[in-house]
Structures are given as C-alpha cells and as structure tokens.
Coordinates of C-alpha atoms in Angstrom, one line a residue:
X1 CA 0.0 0.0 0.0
X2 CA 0.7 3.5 -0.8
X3 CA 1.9 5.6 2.1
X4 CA -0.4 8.7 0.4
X5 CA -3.3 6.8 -0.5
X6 CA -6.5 7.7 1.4
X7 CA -7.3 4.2 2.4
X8 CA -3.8 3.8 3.7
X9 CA -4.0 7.0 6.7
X10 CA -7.5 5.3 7.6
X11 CA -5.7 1.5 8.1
X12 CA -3.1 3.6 9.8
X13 CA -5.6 5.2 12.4
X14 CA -7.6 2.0 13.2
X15 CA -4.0 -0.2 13.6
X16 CA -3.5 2.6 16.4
X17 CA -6.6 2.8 17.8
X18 CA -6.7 -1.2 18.0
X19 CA -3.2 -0.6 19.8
X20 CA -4.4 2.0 22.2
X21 CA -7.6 -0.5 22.5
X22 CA -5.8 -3.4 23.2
X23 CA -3.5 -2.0 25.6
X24 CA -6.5 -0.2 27.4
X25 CA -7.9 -3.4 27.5
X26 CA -5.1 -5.4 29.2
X27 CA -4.3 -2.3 31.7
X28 CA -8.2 -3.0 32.6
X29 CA -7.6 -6.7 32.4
X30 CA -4.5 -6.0 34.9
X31 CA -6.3 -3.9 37.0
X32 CA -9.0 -6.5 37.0
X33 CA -6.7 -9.2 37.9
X34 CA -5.0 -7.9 40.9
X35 CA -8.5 -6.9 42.3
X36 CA -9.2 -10.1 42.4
X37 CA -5.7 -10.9 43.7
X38 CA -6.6 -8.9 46.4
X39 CA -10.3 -10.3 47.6
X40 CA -8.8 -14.0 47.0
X41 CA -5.8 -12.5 49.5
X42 CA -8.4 -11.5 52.0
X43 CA -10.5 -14.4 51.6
X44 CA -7.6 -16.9 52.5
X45 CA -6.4 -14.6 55.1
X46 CA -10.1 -15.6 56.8
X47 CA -9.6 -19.1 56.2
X48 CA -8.2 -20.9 59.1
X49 CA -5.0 -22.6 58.9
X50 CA -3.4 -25.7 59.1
X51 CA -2.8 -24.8 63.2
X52 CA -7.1 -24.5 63.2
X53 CA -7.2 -27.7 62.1
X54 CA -5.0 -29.3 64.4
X55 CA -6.8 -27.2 67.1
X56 CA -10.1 -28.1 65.9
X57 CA -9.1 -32.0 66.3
X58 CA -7.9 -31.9 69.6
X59 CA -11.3 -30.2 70.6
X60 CA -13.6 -32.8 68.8
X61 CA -11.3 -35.4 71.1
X62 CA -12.0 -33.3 74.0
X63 CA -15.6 -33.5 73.8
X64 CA -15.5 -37.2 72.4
X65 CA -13.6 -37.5 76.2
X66 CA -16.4 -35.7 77.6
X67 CA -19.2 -37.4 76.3
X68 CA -18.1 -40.2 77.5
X69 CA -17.3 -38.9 80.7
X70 CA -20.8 -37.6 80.9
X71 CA -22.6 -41.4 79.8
X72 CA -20.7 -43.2 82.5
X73 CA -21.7 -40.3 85.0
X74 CA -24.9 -40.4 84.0
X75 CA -25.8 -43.9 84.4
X76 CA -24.0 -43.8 87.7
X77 CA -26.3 -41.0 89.1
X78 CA -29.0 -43.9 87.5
X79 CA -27.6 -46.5 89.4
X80 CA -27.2 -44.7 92.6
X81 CA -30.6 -43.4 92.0
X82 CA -32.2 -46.3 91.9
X83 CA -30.3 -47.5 94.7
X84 CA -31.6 -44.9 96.6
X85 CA -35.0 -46.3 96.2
X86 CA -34.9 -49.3 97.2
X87 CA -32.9 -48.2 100.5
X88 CA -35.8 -46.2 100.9
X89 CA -38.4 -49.1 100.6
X90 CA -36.1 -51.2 102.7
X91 CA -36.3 -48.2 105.3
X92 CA -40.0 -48.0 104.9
X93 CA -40.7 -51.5 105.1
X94 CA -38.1 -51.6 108.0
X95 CA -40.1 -48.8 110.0
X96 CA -43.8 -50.3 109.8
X97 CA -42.0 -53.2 110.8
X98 CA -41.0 -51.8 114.0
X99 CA -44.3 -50.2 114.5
X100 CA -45.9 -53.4 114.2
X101 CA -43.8 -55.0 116.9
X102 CA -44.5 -51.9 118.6
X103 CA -48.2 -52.8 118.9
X104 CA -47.6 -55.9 119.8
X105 CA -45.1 -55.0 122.6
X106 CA -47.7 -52.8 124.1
X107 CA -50.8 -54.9 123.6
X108 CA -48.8 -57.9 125.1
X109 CA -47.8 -55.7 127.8
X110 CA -51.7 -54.2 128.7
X111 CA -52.5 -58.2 128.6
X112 CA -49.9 -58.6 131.4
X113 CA -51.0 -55.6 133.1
X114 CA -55.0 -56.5 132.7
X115 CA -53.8 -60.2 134.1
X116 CA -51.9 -58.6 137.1
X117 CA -54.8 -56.5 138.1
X118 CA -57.4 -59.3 137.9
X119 CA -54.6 -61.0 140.2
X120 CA -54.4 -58.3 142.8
X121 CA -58.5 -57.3 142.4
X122 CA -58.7 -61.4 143.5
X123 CA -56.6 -61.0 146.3
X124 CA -57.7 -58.0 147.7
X125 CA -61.4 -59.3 147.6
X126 CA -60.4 -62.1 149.5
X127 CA -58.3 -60.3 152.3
X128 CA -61.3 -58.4 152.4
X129 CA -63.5 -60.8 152.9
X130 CA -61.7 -62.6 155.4
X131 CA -61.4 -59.2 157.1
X132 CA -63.8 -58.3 160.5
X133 CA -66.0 -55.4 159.8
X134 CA -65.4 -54.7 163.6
X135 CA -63.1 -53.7 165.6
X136 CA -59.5 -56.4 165.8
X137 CA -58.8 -57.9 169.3
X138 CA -55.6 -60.1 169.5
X139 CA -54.4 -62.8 172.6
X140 CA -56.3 -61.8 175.7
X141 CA -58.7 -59.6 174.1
X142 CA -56.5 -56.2 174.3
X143 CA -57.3 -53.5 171.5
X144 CA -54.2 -53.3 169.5
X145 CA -54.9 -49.7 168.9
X146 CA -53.6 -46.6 171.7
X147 CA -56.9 -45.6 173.1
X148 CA -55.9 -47.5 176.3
X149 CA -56.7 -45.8 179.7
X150 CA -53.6 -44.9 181.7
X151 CA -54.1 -46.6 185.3
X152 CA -53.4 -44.2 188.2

C-alpha cells in the first residue's frame, strides 16, 4: 500500500486505535486481575489454617472425652438413683415393721397388766372378805390400837 493513498491514513488510524484498545484493555484486564488478587488474598487470610485444624481435632477429642465422661456419670447418678430407692423401701418396710412389733409390745404388755390387776383385784377381795368389819382384838382380848386408859 501506498503511504499517500487515502485508504492507507484510515488503516493507519484503526491499527492505532486497535493498539491503544488493546492496551487499554489489558491495563483494565491488569487492574482486573489484581483486584481479584486482592479479595482472593483477604479471603484466605479468613480461612483458618493448618494450626485450626489441628486445634479443631484436639477439641472434637475433647468432647469425644467428655461425652463419654458424661454417659458413665450419667448412668452412675442412675444406678445410685435407683439405689436410693430401694434403701428407701427397705427403710420404709423396715419402719412399719417396728411399729408393728411396737403394737404388739404394748398390747402384750396391757394383757400382762389386765392379768396382774385381775390378780391383785382377787386377792384383795379375799383379804377383804376374810377381814372383820369390827373392831380387831388379839391374845387376851387387848385392842391393839392406843386408846388404852392410863391406870393411876
């Protein structure tokens, strides 16, 4: 092509304006890039490390531990619980037990008491029976009693 030929000047302006286009382009492009350089940066700056991950182990043990900690407690507390129960049945059956025996005791003892009176009622009736109703003269026929009459 012909350096003064009018087609030639216009071929000239677009291969420049392609140029400036292109390297506009890839500036933006650039620009684009290291944005994105950036927010991927920040991203895996939030990201936890290999150091979270060992720490994040060691507490899934630690409740694993735990747990297991907390089953055995728990079906100790059910154990002791239940224990607890039956203690208490013992003590109640223990305690109307005693109460009964209690009863007994004391009815065996009013029986006693009821036969000892009967005893003594008896034997009052017949000292009282084989008592004078006047009054009591012993040997010669002296009152026992000090209404005697001093002699002068």
């Amino acid at each position: 092509m012909i350096p003064n030929h009018p087609d030639y000047a216009v071929k000239v302006i677009v291969l420049v304006l392609m140029g400036l286009f292109i390297s506009t382009c890839g500036y933006a492009l650039h620009q684009e890039k290291e944005k994105l350089y950036v927010e991927l940066k920040h991203i895996l700056a939030r990201q936890p490390g290999p150091e979270a991950a060992e720490q994040l182990q060691i507490y899934r043990h630690t409740l694993r531990e735990k747990t297991k900690q907390l089953k055995v407690l728990s079906s100790e507390l059910n154990m002791y619980e239940s224990q607890s129960q039956e203690y208490k049945y013992e003590i109640e059956k223990l305690t109307n037990e005693l109460l009964n025996l209690k009863k007994k005791y004391l009815a065996q003892k009013r029986k006693e008491y009821i036969q000892k009176n009967k005893d003594r009622i008896s034997m009052e009736d017949t000292f009282s029976m084989a008592k004078p109703s006047g009054p009591r003269f012993t040997g010669g026929g002296f009152p026992l009693s000090k209404s005697s009459k001093a002699k002068s």
